[in-house]
mmCIF file of C-alpha atoms and ligand atoms in Angstrom:
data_model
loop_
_atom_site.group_PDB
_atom_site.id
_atom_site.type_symbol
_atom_site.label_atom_id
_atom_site.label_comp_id
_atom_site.label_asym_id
_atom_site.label_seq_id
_atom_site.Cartn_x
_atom_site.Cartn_y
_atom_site.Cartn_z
ATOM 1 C CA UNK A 1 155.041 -18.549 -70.966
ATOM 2 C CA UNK A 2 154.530 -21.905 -69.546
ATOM 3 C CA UNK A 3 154.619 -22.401 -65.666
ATOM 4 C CA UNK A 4 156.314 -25.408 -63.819
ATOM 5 C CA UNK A 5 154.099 -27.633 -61.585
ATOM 6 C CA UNK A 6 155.088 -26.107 -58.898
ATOM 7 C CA UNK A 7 154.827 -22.811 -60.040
ATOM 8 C CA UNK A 8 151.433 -23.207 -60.792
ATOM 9 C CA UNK A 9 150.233 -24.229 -57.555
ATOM 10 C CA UNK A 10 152.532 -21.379 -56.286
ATOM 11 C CA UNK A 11 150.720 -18.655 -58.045
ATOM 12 C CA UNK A 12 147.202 -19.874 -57.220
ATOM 13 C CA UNK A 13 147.801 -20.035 -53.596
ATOM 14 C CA UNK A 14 149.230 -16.454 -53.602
ATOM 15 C CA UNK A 15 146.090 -15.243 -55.430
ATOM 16 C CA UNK A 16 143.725 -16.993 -52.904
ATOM 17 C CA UNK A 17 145.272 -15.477 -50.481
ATOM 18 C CA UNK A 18 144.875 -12.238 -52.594
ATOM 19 C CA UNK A 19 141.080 -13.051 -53.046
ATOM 20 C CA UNK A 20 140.691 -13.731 -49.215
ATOM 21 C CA UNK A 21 141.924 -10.251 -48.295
ATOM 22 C CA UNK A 22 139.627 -8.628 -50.635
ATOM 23 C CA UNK A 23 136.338 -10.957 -49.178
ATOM 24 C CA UNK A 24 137.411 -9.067 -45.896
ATOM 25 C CA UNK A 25 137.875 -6.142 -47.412
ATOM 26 C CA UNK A 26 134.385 -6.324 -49.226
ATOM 27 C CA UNK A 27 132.824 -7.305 -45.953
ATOM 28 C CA UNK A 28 133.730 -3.970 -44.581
ATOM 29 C CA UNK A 29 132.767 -2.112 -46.956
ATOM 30 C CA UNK A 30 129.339 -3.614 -46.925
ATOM 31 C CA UNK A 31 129.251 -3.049 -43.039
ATOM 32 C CA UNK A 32 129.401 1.064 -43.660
ATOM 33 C CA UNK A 33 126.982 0.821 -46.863
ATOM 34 C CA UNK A 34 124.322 -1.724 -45.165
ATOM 35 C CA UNK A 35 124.873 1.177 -41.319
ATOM 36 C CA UNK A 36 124.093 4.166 -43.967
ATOM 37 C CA UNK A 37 121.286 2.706 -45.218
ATOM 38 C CA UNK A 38 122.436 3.719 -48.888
ATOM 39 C CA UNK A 39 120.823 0.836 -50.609
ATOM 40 C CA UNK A 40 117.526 2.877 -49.555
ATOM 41 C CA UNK A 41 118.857 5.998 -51.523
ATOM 42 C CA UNK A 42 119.757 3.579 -54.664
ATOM 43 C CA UNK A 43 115.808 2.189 -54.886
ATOM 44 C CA UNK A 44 116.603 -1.089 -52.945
ATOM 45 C CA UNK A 45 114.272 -2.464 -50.503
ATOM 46 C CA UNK A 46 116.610 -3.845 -48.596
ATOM 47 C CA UNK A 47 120.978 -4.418 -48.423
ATOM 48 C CA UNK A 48 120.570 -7.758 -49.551
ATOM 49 C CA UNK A 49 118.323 -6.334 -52.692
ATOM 50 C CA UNK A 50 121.256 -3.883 -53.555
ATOM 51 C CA UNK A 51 123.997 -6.800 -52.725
ATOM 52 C CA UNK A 52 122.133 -9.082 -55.734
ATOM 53 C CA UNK A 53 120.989 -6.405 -58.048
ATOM 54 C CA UNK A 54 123.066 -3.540 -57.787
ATOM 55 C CA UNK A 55 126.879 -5.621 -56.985
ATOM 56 C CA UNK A 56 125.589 -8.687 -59.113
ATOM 57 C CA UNK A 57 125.750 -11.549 -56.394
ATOM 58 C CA UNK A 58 123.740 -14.411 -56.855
ATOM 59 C CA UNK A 59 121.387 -15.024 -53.967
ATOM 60 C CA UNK A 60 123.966 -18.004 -52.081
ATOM 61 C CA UNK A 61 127.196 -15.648 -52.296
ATOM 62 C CA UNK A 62 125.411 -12.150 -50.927
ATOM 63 C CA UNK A 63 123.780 -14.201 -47.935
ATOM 64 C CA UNK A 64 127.393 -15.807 -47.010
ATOM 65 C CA UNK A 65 128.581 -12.080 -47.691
ATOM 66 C CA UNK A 66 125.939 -10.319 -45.557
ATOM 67 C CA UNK A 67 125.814 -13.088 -42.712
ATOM 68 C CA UNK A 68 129.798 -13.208 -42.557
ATOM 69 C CA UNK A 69 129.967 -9.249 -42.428
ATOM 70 C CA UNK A 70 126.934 -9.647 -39.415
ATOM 71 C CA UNK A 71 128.920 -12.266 -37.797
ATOM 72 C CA UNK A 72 132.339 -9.848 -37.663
ATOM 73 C CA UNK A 73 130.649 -6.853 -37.322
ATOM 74 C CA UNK A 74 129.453 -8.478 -33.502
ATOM 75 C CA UNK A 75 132.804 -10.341 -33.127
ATOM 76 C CA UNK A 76 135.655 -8.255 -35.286
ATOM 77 C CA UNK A 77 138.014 -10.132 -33.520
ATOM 78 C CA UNK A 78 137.282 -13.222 -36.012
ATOM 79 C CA UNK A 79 138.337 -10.998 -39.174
ATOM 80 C CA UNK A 80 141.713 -12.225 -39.213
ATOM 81 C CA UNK A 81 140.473 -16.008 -39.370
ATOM 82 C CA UNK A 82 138.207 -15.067 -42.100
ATOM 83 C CA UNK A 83 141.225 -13.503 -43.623
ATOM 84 C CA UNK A 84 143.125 -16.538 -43.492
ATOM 85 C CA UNK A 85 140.823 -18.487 -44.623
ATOM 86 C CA UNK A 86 140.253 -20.761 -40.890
ATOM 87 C CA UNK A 87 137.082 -19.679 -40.599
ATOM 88 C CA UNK A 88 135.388 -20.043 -44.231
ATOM 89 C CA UNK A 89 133.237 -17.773 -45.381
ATOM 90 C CA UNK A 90 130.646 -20.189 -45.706
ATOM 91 C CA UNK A 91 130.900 -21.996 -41.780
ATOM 92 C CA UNK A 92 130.831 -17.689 -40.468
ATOM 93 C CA UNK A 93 127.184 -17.279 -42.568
ATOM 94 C CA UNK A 94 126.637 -20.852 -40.932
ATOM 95 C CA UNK A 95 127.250 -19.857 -37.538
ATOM 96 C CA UNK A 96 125.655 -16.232 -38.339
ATOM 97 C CA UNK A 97 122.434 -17.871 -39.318
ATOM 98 C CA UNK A 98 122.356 -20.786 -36.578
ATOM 99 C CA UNK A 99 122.559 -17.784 -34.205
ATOM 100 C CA UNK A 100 119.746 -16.044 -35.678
ATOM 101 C CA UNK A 101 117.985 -18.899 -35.545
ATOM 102 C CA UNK A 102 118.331 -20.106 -32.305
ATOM 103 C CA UNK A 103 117.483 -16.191 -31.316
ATOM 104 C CA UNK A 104 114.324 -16.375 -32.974
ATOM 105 C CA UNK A 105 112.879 -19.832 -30.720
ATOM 106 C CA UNK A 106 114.295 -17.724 -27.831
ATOM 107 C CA UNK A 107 117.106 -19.646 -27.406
ATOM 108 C CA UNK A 108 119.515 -16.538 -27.028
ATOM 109 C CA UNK A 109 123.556 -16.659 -26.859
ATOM 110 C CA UNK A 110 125.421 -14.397 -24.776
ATOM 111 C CA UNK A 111 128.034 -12.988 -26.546
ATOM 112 C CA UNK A 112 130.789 -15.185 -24.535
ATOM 113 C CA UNK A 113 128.768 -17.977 -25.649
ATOM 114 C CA UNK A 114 128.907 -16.741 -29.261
ATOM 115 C CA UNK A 115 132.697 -16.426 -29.334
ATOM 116 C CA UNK A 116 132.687 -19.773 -27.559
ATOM 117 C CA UNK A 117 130.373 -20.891 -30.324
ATOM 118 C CA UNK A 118 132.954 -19.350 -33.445
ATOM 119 C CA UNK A 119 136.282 -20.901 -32.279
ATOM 120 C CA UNK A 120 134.626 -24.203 -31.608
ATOM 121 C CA UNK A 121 133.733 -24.358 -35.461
ATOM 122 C CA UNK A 122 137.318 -22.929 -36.542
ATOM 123 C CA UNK A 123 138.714 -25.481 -39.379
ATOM 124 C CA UNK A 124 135.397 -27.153 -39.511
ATOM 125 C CA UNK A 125 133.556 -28.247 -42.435
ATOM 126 C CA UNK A 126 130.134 -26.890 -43.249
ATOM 127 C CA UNK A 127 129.243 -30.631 -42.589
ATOM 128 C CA UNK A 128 131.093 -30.770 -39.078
ATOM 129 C CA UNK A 129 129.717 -27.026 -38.037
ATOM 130 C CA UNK A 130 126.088 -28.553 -38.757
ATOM 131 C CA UNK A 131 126.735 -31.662 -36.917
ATOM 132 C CA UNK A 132 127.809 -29.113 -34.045
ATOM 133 C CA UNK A 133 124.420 -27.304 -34.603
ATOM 134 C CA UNK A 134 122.647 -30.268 -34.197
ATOM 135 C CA UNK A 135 124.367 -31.157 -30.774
ATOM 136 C CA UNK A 136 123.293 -27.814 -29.268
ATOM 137 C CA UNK A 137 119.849 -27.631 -30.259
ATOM 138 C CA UNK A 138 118.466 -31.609 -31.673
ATOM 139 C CA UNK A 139 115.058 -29.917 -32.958
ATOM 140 C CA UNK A 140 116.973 -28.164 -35.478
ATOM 141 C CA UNK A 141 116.362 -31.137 -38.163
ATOM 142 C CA UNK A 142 112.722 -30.709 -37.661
ATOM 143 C CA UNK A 143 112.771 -26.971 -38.898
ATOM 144 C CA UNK A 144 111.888 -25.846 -42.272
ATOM 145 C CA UNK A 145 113.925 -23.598 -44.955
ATOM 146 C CA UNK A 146 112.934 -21.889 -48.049
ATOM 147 C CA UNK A 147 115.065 -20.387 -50.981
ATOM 148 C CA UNK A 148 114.100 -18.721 -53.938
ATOM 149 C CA UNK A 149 116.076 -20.430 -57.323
ATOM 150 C CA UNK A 150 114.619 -18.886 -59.729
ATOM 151 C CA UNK A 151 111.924 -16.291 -60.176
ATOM 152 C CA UNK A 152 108.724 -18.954 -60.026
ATOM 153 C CA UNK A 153 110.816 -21.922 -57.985
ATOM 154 C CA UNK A 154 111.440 -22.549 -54.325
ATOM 155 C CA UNK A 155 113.566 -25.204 -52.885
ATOM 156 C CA UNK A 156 111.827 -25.894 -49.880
ATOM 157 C CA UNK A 157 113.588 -28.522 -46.847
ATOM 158 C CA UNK A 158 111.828 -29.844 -43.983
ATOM 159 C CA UNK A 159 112.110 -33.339 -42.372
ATOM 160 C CA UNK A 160 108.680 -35.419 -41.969
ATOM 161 C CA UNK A 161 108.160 -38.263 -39.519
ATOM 162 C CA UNK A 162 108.288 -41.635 -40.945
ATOM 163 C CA UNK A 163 104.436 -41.850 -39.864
ATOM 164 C CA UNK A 164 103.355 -39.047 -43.222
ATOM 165 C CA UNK A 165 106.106 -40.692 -45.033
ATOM 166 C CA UNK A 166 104.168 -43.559 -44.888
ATOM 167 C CA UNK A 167 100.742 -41.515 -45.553
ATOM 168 C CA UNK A 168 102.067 -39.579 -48.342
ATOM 169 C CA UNK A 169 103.464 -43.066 -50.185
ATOM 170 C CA UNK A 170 99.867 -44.679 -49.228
ATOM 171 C CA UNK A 171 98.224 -41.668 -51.195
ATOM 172 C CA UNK A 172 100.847 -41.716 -53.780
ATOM 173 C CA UNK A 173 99.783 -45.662 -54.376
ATOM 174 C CA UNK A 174 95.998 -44.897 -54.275
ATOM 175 C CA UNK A 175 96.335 -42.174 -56.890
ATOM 176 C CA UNK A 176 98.640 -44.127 -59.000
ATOM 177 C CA UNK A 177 96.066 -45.614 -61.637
ATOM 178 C CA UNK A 178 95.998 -41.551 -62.659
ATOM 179 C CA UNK A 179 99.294 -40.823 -62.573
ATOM 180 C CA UNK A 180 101.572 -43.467 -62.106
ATOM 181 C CA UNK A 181 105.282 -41.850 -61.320
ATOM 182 C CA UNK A 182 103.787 -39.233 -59.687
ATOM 183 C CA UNK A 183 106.468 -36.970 -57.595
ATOM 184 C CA UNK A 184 105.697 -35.441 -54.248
ATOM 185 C CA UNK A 185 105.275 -32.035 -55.755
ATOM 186 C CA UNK A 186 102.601 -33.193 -57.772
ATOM 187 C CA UNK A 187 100.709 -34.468 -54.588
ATOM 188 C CA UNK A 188 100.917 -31.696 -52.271
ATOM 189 C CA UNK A 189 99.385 -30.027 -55.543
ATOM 190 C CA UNK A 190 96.924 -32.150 -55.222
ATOM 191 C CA UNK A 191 96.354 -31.986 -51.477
ATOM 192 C CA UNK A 192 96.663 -27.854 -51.449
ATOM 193 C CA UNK A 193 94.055 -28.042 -54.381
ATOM 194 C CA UNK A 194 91.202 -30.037 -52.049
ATOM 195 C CA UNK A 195 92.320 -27.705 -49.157
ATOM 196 C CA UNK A 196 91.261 -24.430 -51.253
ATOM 197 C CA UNK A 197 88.478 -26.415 -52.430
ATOM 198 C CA UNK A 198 87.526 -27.070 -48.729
ATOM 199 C CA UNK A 199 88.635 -23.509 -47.093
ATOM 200 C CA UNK A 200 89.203 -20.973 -49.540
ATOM 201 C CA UNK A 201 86.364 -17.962 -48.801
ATOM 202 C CA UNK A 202 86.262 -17.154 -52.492
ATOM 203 C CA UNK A 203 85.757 -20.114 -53.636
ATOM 204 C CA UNK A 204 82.885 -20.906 -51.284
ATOM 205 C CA UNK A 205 80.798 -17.834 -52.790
ATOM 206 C CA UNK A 206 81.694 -19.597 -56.237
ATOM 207 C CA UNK A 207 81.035 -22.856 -54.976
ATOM 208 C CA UNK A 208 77.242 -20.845 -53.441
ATOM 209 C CA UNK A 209 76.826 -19.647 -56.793
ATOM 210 C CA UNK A 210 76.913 -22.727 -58.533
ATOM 211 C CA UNK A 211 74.497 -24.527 -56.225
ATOM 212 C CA UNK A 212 72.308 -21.616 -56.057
ATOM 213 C CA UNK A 213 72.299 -21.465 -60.592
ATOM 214 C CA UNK A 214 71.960 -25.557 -60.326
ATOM 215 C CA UNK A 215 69.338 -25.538 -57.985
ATOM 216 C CA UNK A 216 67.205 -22.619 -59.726
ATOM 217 C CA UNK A 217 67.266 -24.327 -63.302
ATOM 218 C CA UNK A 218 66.227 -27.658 -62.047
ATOM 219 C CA UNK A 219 63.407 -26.479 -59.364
ATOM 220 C CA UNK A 220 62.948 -23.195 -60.839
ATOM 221 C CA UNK A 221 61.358 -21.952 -57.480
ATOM 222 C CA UNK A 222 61.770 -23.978 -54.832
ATOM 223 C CA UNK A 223 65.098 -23.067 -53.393
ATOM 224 C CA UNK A 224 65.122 -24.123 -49.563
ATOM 225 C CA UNK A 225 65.554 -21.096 -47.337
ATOM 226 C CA UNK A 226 68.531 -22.575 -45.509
ATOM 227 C CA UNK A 227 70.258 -22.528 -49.247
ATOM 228 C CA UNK A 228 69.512 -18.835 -49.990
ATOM 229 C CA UNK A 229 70.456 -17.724 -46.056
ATOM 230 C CA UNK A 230 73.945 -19.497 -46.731
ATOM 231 C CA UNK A 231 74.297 -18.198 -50.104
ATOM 232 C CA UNK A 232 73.375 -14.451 -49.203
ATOM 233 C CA UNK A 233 75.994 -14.743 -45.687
ATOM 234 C CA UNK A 234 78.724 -15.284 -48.336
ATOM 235 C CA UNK A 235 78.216 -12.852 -50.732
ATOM 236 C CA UNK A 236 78.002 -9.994 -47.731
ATOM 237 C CA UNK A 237 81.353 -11.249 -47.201
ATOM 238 C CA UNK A 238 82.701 -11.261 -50.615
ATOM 239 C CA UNK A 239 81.121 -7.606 -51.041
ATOM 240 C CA UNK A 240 82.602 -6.454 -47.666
ATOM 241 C CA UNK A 241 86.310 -7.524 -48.513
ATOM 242 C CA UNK A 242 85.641 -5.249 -51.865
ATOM 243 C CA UNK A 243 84.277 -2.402 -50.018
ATOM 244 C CA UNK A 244 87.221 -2.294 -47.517
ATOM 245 C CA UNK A 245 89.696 -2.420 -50.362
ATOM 246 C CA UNK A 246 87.738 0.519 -52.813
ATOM 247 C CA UNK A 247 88.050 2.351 -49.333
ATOM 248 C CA UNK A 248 92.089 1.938 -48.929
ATOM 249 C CA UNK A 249 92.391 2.473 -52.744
ATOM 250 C CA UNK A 250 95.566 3.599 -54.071
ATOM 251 C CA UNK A 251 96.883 4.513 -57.306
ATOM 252 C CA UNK A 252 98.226 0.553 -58.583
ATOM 253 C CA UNK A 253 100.396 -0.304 -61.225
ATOM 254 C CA UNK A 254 100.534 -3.379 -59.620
ATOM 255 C CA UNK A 255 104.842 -2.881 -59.817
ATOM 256 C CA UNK A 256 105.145 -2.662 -56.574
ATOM 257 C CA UNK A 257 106.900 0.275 -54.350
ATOM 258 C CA UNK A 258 107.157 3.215 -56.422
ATOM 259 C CA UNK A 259 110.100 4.957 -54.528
ATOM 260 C CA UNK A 260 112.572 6.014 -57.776
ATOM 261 C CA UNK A 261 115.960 6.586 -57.262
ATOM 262 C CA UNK A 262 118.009 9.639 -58.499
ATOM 263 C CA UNK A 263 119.452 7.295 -61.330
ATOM 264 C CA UNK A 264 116.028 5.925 -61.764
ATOM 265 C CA UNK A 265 116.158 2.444 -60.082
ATOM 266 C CA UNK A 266 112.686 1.666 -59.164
ATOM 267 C CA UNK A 267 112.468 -0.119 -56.186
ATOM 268 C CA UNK A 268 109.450 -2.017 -56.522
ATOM 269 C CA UNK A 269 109.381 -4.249 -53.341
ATOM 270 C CA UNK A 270 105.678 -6.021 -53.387
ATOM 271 C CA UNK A 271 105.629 -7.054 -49.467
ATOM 272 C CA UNK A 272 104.509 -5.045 -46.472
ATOM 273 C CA UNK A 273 103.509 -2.362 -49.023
ATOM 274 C CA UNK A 274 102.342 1.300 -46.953
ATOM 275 C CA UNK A 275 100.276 3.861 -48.477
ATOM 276 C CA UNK A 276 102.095 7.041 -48.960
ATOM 277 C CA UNK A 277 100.793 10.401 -49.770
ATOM 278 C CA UNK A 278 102.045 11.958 -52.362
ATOM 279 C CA UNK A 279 101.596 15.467 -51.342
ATOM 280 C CA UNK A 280 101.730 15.293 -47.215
ATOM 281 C CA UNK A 281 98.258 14.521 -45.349
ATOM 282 C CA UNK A 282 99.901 17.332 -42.641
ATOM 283 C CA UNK A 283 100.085 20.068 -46.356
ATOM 284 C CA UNK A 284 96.838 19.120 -46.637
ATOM 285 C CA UNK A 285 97.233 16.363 -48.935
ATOM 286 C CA UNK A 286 94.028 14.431 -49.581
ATOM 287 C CA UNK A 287 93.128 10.874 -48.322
ATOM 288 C CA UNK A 288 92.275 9.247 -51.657
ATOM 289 C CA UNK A 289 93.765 7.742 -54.907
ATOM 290 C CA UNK A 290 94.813 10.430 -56.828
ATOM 291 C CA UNK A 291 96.847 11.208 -53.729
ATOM 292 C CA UNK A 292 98.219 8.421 -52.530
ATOM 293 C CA UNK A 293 100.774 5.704 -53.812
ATOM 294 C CA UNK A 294 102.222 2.333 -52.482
ATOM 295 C CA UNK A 295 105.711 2.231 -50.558
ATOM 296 C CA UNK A 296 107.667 -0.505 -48.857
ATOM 297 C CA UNK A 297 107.990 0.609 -44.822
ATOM 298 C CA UNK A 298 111.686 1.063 -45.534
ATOM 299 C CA UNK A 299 110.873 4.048 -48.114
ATOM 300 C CA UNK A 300 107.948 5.085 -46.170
ATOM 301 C CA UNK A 301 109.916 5.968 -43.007
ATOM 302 C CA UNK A 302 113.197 6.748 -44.761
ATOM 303 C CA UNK A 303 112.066 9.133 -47.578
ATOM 304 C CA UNK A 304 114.454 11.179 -48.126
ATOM 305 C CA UNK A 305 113.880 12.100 -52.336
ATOM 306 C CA UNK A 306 110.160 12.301 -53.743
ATOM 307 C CA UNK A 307 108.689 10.823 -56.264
ATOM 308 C CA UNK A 308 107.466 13.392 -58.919
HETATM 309 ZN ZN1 LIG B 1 110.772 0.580 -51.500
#
């Protein structure tokens, strides 16, 4: 069957509008999963883990999601300009996240001024809404982002003043005899690699070491006493760090939270990991390995299955 022109362009439009309504319609949906905390149930850290892993999002698409369902879950009255597509879902997660944003350098917006804040970027373009952003709060270039794009790459934005520019190009120049087209990342490599030199604890007990094996082969006994003070002060510290963590030990597979789900979806978050015990401290539960396991707070507090 082959469509007209017109046709064509007749049957998209009536399916955008068919894929709109179902955006809305997803965005509720995720407003009654994220208030009943199921992803917890499914072995997800977090919504946003079960919007990726368990619904198949990629990381861009479940943060417009989540952010537009935040955004209309506050002001429902915008659902019907999400619906018809004035209000993208893109410029809501915008808006969602400028809020959050300005919340977070206590800059808080009533919720008059949020509405206020919505219809002024009705019809906008991402590119307009920012520009809008950047009217209402002109430090905003000078913040910093992060995203994850792929499991061992970041894409990080920040602005710099012309002043490092400058430094950073000066360094670039200096160092260019070793590596002539060498990119930015490669420098703050660098840089973060004479930092940890400089900084790092356990490298200074290395660094200790080393002196202390250099300076015994070639004057077999005449170490200074300053040397061996500075030496000994370090390894205390190394030793202390080790003693604190044999005396939190917990049973480590190094995978993370161990909460399971029913269907056997392990949740495995790695940050802000709590020790759990496996059977109750209050049952009498013991306080050491064999007894206790790593759990992300979420599981902690919401346990509601056990882990055999
Ligand atoms: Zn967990």
């Amino acid at each position: 069957m082959k469509l007209s022109n017109n046709e064509l362009v007749f049957e998209a439009e009536r399916e955008i509008k068919l894929e709109r309504e179902s955006t809305l319609k997803i965005i509720k949906l995720f407003q009654e999963i994220s208030a009943r905390k199921i992803f917890l149930e499914r072995g997800y850290p977090s919504f946003y883990e079960m919007v990726t892993k368990h619904f198949g999002y990629c990381a861009g698409s479940a943060m417009r999601r989540i952010n537009a369902m935040k955004l209309v879950q506050e002001m429902p009255q915008f659902e019907e300009k999400i619906e018809s597509g004035e209000l993208s879902l893109s410029v809501a997660a915008d808006v969602q996240t400028f809020l959050y944003q300005e919340a977070k350098i206590e800059r808080p917006y009533s919720l008059n001024a949020k509405i206020e804040l919505v219809e002024t970027c009705i019809g906008k373009s991402r590119r307009e809404v920012e520009e809008e952003f950047a009217r209402r709060n002109p430090e905003r270039d000078k913040r910093e982002t992060q995203h994850v794009i792929s499991h061992d790459r970041l894409r990080v934005s920040f602005s710099i003043s012309k002043e490092l520019s400058d430094k950073l190009n000066q360094l670039k120049d200096l160092l260019g005899h070793v590596d002539p087209s060498m990119t930015t990342e490669t420098l703050l490599e660098k840089l973060a690699e004479l930092g940890l030199e400089k900084y790092d604890p356990a490298r200074k007990v290395e660094r200790a070491k080393r002196r202390k094996m250099i300076a015994s082969s070639a004057k077999a006994e005449t170490l200074t006493e300053e040397e061996s003070e500075s030496t000994s002060a370090a390894e205390v510290k190394g030793s202390r760090y080790i003693r604190a963590e044999q005396r939190h030990a917990v049973h480590d597979d190094g995978a993370g939270c161990t909460f399971v789900s029913a269907n056997g979806q392990r949740c495995g978050a790695k940050r802000f990991l709590q020790r759990d015990h496996i059977r109750p401290f209050a049952e009498g539960g013991a306080n050491e390995a064999t007894n206790l396991r790593w759990m992300c707070g979420q599981h902690n507090r919401a346990r509601s299955t056990r882990v055999p």
